[in-house]
Amino acid sequence: MARFFLLSCTRSSVPPNLSHLRVFISHGDADSRIPVNYARDAVQRLKGMGLTPELHIYPEMEHEINRDALHDLATWLRGS
């Protein structure tokens, strides 16, 4: 879903005050439903909008969330 949203966004459609937003993206490299390159593309598009996304790719993770991803997300949410 994020990919389709990002494809519709352009630099001019993003308010300039969004550069402070934090973005966490996680993806499994074994995801058979959504290719991992979609996450990489999303990162590039977000950077083009002036954001600084944090990408986490998890080895052997399918279309799911695992313990490592949950740990990383919790750490990120705490701002560490």
mmCIF file of N, CA and C in Angstrom:
data_model
loop_
_atom_site.group_PDB
_atom_site.id
_atom_site.type_symbol
_atom_site.label_atom_id
_atom_site.label_comp_id
_atom_site.label_asym_id
_atom_site.label_seq_id
_atom_site.Cartn_x
_atom_site.Cartn_y
_atom_site.Cartn_z
ATOM 1 N N MET A 1 0.815 -1.181 0.000
ATOM 2 C CA MET A 1 0.000 0.000 0.000
ATOM 3 C C MET A 1 0.867 1.256 0.000
ATOM 4 N N ALA A 2 1.930 1.241 0.755
ATOM 5 C CA ALA A 2 2.801 2.412 0.819
ATOM 6 C C ALA A 2 3.359 2.753 -0.556
ATOM 7 N N ARG A 3 3.690 1.731 -1.322
ATOM 8 C CA ARG A 3 4.242 1.978 -2.660
ATOM 9 C C ARG A 3 3.250 2.752 -3.519
ATOM 10 N N PHE A 4 1.999 2.366 -3.471
ATOM 11 C CA PHE A 4 1.003 3.029 -4.303
ATOM 12 C C PHE A 4 0.779 4.465 -3.848
ATOM 13 N N PHE A 5 0.829 4.697 -2.550
ATOM 14 C CA PHE A 5 0.731 6.061 -2.034
ATOM 15 C C PHE A 5 1.918 6.880 -2.512
ATOM 16 N N LEU A 6 3.098 6.324 -2.386
ATOM 17 C CA LEU A 6 4.299 7.063 -2.759
ATOM 18 C C LEU A 6 4.358 7.348 -4.250
ATOM 19 N N LEU A 7 3.841 6.443 -5.057
ATOM 20 C CA LEU A 7 3.845 6.671 -6.500
ATOM 21 C C LEU A 7 2.984 7.872 -6.882
ATOM 22 N N SER A 8 1.983 8.168 -6.060
ATOM 23 C CA SER A 8 1.102 9.291 -6.369
ATOM 24 C C SER A 8 1.616 10.611 -5.816
ATOM 25 N N CYS A 9 2.665 10.577 -5.022
ATOM 26 C CA CYS A 9 3.210 11.789 -4.408
ATOM 27 C C CYS A 9 4.277 12.415 -5.292
ATOM 28 N N THR A 10 4.302 13.704 -5.252
ATOM 29 C CA THR A 10 5.381 14.432 -5.910
ATOM 30 C C THR A 10 5.995 15.370 -4.891
ATOM 31 N N ARG A 11 7.169 15.824 -5.179
ATOM 32 C CA ARG A 11 7.861 16.743 -4.266
ATOM 33 C C ARG A 11 6.994 17.952 -3.955
ATOM 34 N N SER A 12 6.312 18.480 -4.951
ATOM 35 C CA SER A 12 5.515 19.686 -4.741
ATOM 36 C C SER A 12 4.253 19.421 -3.926
ATOM 37 N N SER A 13 3.840 18.154 -3.789
ATOM 38 C CA SER A 13 2.625 17.863 -3.039
ATOM 39 C C SER A 13 2.887 17.659 -1.556
ATOM 40 N N VAL A 14 4.127 17.705 -1.145
ATOM 41 C CA VAL A 14 4.481 17.478 0.251
ATOM 42 C C VAL A 14 4.783 18.820 0.917
ATOM 43 N N PRO A 15 4.092 19.134 2.009
ATOM 44 C CA PRO A 15 4.375 20.386 2.706
ATOM 45 C C PRO A 15 5.830 20.447 3.165
ATOM 46 N N PRO A 16 6.451 21.603 3.070
ATOM 47 C CA PRO A 16 7.873 21.723 3.413
ATOM 48 C C PRO A 16 8.182 21.457 4.879
ATOM 49 N N ASN A 17 7.196 21.522 5.740
ATOM 50 C CA ASN A 17 7.458 21.324 7.162
ATOM 51 C C ASN A 17 7.448 19.857 7.584
ATOM 52 N N LEU A 18 7.489 18.931 6.643
ATOM 53 C CA LEU A 18 7.482 17.507 6.982
ATOM 54 C C LEU A 18 8.870 16.928 7.226
ATOM 55 N N SER A 19 9.909 17.702 7.036
ATOM 56 C CA SER A 19 11.264 17.158 7.151
ATOM 57 C C SER A 19 11.578 16.650 8.552
ATOM 58 N N HIS A 20 10.804 17.046 9.537
ATOM 59 C CA HIS A 20 11.040 16.586 10.907
ATOM 60 C C HIS A 20 10.426 15.209 11.180
ATOM 61 N N LEU A 21 9.566 14.733 10.297
ATOM 62 C CA LEU A 21 8.897 13.458 10.533
ATOM 63 C C LEU A 21 9.880 12.296 10.489
ATOM 64 N N ARG A 22 9.693 11.375 11.414
ATOM 65 C CA ARG A 22 10.503 10.163 11.439
ATOM 66 C C ARG A 22 9.721 9.065 10.726
ATOM 67 N N VAL A 23 10.414 8.279 9.917
ATOM 68 C CA VAL A 23 9.766 7.212 9.157
ATOM 69 C C VAL A 23 10.546 5.922 9.369
ATOM 70 N N PHE A 24 9.848 4.883 9.792
ATOM 71 C CA PHE A 24 10.430 3.556 10.007
ATOM 72 C C PHE A 24 9.829 2.619 8.966
ATOM 73 N N ILE A 25 10.684 1.951 8.213
ATOM 74 C CA ILE A 25 10.237 0.982 7.214
ATOM 75 C C ILE A 25 10.935 -0.334 7.500
ATOM 76 N N SER A 26 10.144 -1.400 7.607
ATOM 77 C CA SER A 26 10.731 -2.729 7.788
ATOM 78 C C SER A 26 10.198 -3.640 6.690
ATOM 79 N N HIS A 27 11.052 -4.581 6.288
ATOM 80 C CA HIS A 27 10.659 -5.484 5.208
ATOM 81 C C HIS A 27 11.491 -6.759 5.307
ATOM 82 N N GLY A 28 10.867 -7.874 5.016
ATOM 83 C CA GLY A 28 11.591 -9.135 4.971
ATOM 84 C C GLY A 28 12.167 -9.377 3.587
ATOM 85 N N ASP A 29 13.394 -9.857 3.531
ATOM 86 C CA ASP A 29 13.998 -10.097 2.215
ATOM 87 C C ASP A 29 13.453 -11.357 1.545
ATOM 88 N N ALA A 30 12.656 -12.132 2.274
ATOM 89 C CA ALA A 30 12.046 -13.331 1.704
ATOM 90 C C ALA A 30 10.546 -13.140 1.468
ATOM 91 N N ASP A 31 10.088 -11.908 1.481
ATOM 92 C CA ASP A 31 8.668 -11.609 1.291
ATOM 93 C C ASP A 31 8.256 -11.991 -0.129
ATOM 94 N N SER A 32 7.341 -12.938 -0.238
ATOM 95 C CA SER A 32 6.887 -13.388 -1.556
ATOM 96 C C SER A 32 5.668 -12.602 -2.045
ATOM 97 N N ARG A 33 5.096 -11.765 -1.199
ATOM 98 C CA ARG A 33 3.923 -10.972 -1.590
ATOM 99 C C ARG A 33 4.298 -9.590 -2.102
ATOM 100 N N ILE A 34 5.236 -8.955 -1.411
ATOM 101 C CA ILE A 34 5.664 -7.606 -1.794
ATOM 102 C C ILE A 34 7.179 -7.619 -1.910
ATOM 103 N N PRO A 35 7.711 -7.393 -3.095
ATOM 104 C CA PRO A 35 9.161 -7.436 -3.282
ATOM 105 C C PRO A 35 9.889 -6.425 -2.393
ATOM 106 N N VAL A 36 11.034 -6.828 -1.893
ATOM 107 C CA VAL A 36 11.824 -5.972 -1.010
ATOM 108 C C VAL A 36 12.233 -4.679 -1.710
ATOM 109 N N ASN A 37 12.324 -4.704 -3.021
ATOM 110 C CA ASN A 37 12.675 -3.480 -3.749
ATOM 111 C C ASN A 37 11.619 -2.390 -3.602
ATOM 112 N N TYR A 38 10.383 -2.765 -3.288
ATOM 113 C CA TYR A 38 9.356 -1.749 -3.033
ATOM 114 C C TYR A 38 9.751 -0.900 -1.831
ATOM 115 N N ALA A 39 10.297 -1.541 -0.807
ATOM 116 C CA ALA A 39 10.738 -0.798 0.382
ATOM 117 C C ALA A 39 11.898 0.121 0.030
ATOM 118 N N ARG A 40 12.813 -0.389 -0.761
ATOM 119 C CA ARG A 40 13.958 0.440 -1.176
ATOM 120 C C ARG A 40 13.495 1.625 -2.028
ATOM 121 N N ASP A 41 12.544 1.371 -2.913
ATOM 122 C CA ASP A 41 11.986 2.460 -3.728
ATOM 123 C C ASP A 41 11.300 3.502 -2.848
ATOM 124 N N ALA A 42 10.558 3.036 -1.847
ATOM 125 C CA ALA A 42 9.872 3.954 -0.935
ATOM 126 C C ALA A 42 10.870 4.850 -0.223
ATOM 127 N N VAL A 43 11.987 4.274 0.192
ATOM 128 C CA VAL A 43 13.028 5.060 0.866
ATOM 129 C C VAL A 43 13.535 6.160 -0.056
ATOM 130 N N GLN A 44 13.805 5.823 -1.299
ATOM 131 C CA GLN A 44 14.319 6.822 -2.233
ATOM 132 C C GLN A 44 13.294 7.935 -2.485
ATOM 133 N N ARG A 45 12.037 7.562 -2.613
ATOM 134 C CA ARG A 45 10.999 8.570 -2.837
ATOM 135 C C ARG A 45 10.839 9.475 -1.615
ATOM 136 N N LEU A 46 10.875 8.884 -0.434
ATOM 137 C CA LEU A 46 10.754 9.686 0.788
ATOM 138 C C LEU A 46 11.941 10.629 0.942
ATOM 139 N N LYS A 47 13.126 10.142 0.611
ATOM 140 C CA LYS A 47 14.300 11.022 0.651
ATOM 141 C C LYS A 47 14.134 12.175 -0.333
ATOM 142 N N GLY A 48 13.571 11.875 -1.493
ATOM 143 C CA GLY A 48 13.321 12.911 -2.481
ATOM 144 C C GLY A 48 12.324 13.957 -2.011
ATOM 145 N N MET A 49 11.517 13.588 -1.033
ATOM 146 C CA MET A 49 10.553 14.518 -0.451
ATOM 147 C C MET A 49 11.134 15.281 0.734
ATOM 148 N N GLY A 50 12.399 15.010 1.033
ATOM 149 C CA GLY A 50 13.042 15.710 2.133
ATOM 150 C C GLY A 50 12.982 14.998 3.466
ATOM 151 N N LEU A 51 12.492 13.767 3.480
ATOM 152 C CA LEU A 51 12.427 12.995 4.719
ATOM 153 C C LEU A 51 13.669 12.122 4.850
ATOM 154 N N THR A 52 13.880 11.586 6.033
ATOM 155 C CA THR A 52 15.026 10.695 6.256
ATOM 156 C C THR A 52 14.518 9.377 6.849
ATOM 157 N N PRO A 53 13.978 8.519 5.997
ATOM 158 C CA PRO A 53 13.449 7.247 6.483
ATOM 159 C C PRO A 53 14.553 6.311 6.965
ATOM 160 N N GLU A 54 14.174 5.454 7.888
ATOM 161 C CA GLU A 54 15.088 4.432 8.403
ATOM 162 C C GLU A 54 14.580 3.085 7.896
ATOM 163 N N LEU A 55 15.397 2.394 7.114
ATOM 164 C CA LEU A 55 15.006 1.119 6.509
ATOM 165 C C LEU A 55 15.670 -0.037 7.238
ATOM 166 N N HIS A 56 14.857 -1.035 7.571
ATOM 167 C CA HIS A 56 15.349 -2.266 8.189
ATOM 168 C C HIS A 56 14.896 -3.429 7.315
ATOM 169 N N ILE A 57 15.849 -4.191 6.809
ATOM 170 C CA ILE A 57 15.538 -5.377 6.015
ATOM 171 C C ILE A 57 15.984 -6.592 6.816
ATOM 172 N N TYR A 58 15.059 -7.538 6.976
ATOM 173 C CA TYR A 58 15.309 -8.700 7.825
ATOM 174 C C TYR A 58 15.501 -9.952 6.979
ATOM 175 N N PRO A 59 16.639 -10.627 7.171
ATOM 176 C CA PRO A 59 16.921 -11.839 6.400
ATOM 177 C C PRO A 59 15.934 -12.957 6.728
ATOM 178 N N GLU A 60 15.524 -13.645 5.683
ATOM 179 C CA GLU A 60 14.650 -14.816 5.782
ATOM 180 C C GLU A 60 13.272 -14.510 6.362
ATOM 181 N N MET A 61 12.896 -13.242 6.446
ATOM 182 C CA MET A 61 11.562 -12.894 6.940
ATOM 183 C C MET A 61 10.612 -12.793 5.753
ATOM 184 N N GLU A 62 9.483 -13.474 5.861
ATOM 185 C CA GLU A 62 8.436 -13.445 4.836
ATOM 186 C C GLU A 62 7.592 -12.187 5.021
ATOM 187 N N HIS A 63 6.344 -12.242 4.611
ATOM 188 C CA HIS A 63 5.400 -11.128 4.753
ATOM 189 C C HIS A 63 4.804 -11.215 6.161
ATOM 190 N N GLU A 64 5.571 -10.764 7.118
ATOM 191 C CA GLU A 64 5.228 -10.917 8.535
ATOM 192 C C GLU A 64 6.036 -9.912 9.340
ATOM 193 N N ILE A 65 5.898 -9.985 10.643
ATOM 194 C CA ILE A 65 6.767 -9.216 11.522
ATOM 195 C C ILE A 65 7.338 -10.204 12.528
ATOM 196 N N ASN A 66 8.641 -10.140 12.724
ATOM 197 C CA ASN A 66 9.269 -11.086 13.640
ATOM 198 C C ASN A 66 9.778 -10.360 14.884
ATOM 199 N N ARG A 67 10.373 -11.118 15.762
ATOM 200 C CA ARG A 67 10.852 -10.580 17.034
ATOM 201 C C ARG A 67 11.876 -9.461 16.827
ATOM 202 N N ASP A 68 12.800 -9.660 15.900
ATOM 203 C CA ASP A 68 13.817 -8.631 15.637
ATOM 204 C C ASP A 68 13.180 -7.339 15.137
ATOM 205 N N ALA A 69 12.213 -7.471 14.248
ATOM 206 C CA ALA A 69 11.537 -6.287 13.709
ATOM 207 C C ALA A 69 10.766 -5.558 14.810
ATOM 208 N N LEU A 70 10.093 -6.309 15.676
ATOM 209 C CA LEU A 70 9.377 -5.688 16.792
ATOM 210 C C LEU A 70 10.333 -4.971 17.735
ATOM 211 N N HIS A 71 11.464 -5.595 18.011
ATOM 212 C CA HIS A 71 12.467 -4.977 18.879
ATOM 213 C C HIS A 71 12.971 -3.676 18.267
ATOM 214 N N ASP A 72 13.303 -3.723 16.981
ATOM 215 C CA ASP A 72 13.808 -2.523 16.309
ATOM 216 C C ASP A 72 12.761 -1.413 16.277
ATOM 217 N N LEU A 73 11.512 -1.784 16.042
ATOM 218 C CA LEU A 73 10.445 -0.786 16.027
ATOM 219 C C LEU A 73 10.261 -0.164 17.410
ATOM 220 N N ALA A 74 10.264 -0.990 18.447
ATOM 221 C CA ALA A 74 10.116 -0.466 19.812
ATOM 222 C C ALA A 74 11.264 0.477 20.159
ATOM 223 N N THR A 75 12.473 0.102 19.780
ATOM 224 C CA THR A 75 13.641 0.961 20.020
ATOM 225 C C THR A 75 13.485 2.273 19.265
ATOM 226 N N TRP A 76 13.055 2.188 18.031
ATOM 227 C CA TRP A 76 12.862 3.384 17.210
ATOM 228 C C TRP A 76 11.789 4.293 17.810
ATOM 229 N N LEU A 77 10.689 3.700 18.275
ATOM 230 C CA LEU A 77 9.611 4.490 18.870
ATOM 231 C C LEU A 77 10.063 5.217 20.134
ATOM 232 N N ARG A 78 10.978 4.595 20.866
ATOM 233 C CA ARG A 78 11.519 5.244 22.069
ATOM 234 C C ARG A 78 12.502 6.348 21.714
ATOM 235 N N GLY A 79 12.884 6.413 20.453
ATOM 236 C CA GLY A 79 13.797 7.457 20.015
ATOM 237 C C GLY A 79 15.254 7.137 20.225
ATOM 238 N N SER A 80 15.561 5.873 20.431
ATOM 239 C CA SER A 80 16.959 5.464 20.660
ATOM 240 C C SER A 80 17.657 5.174 19.360
#
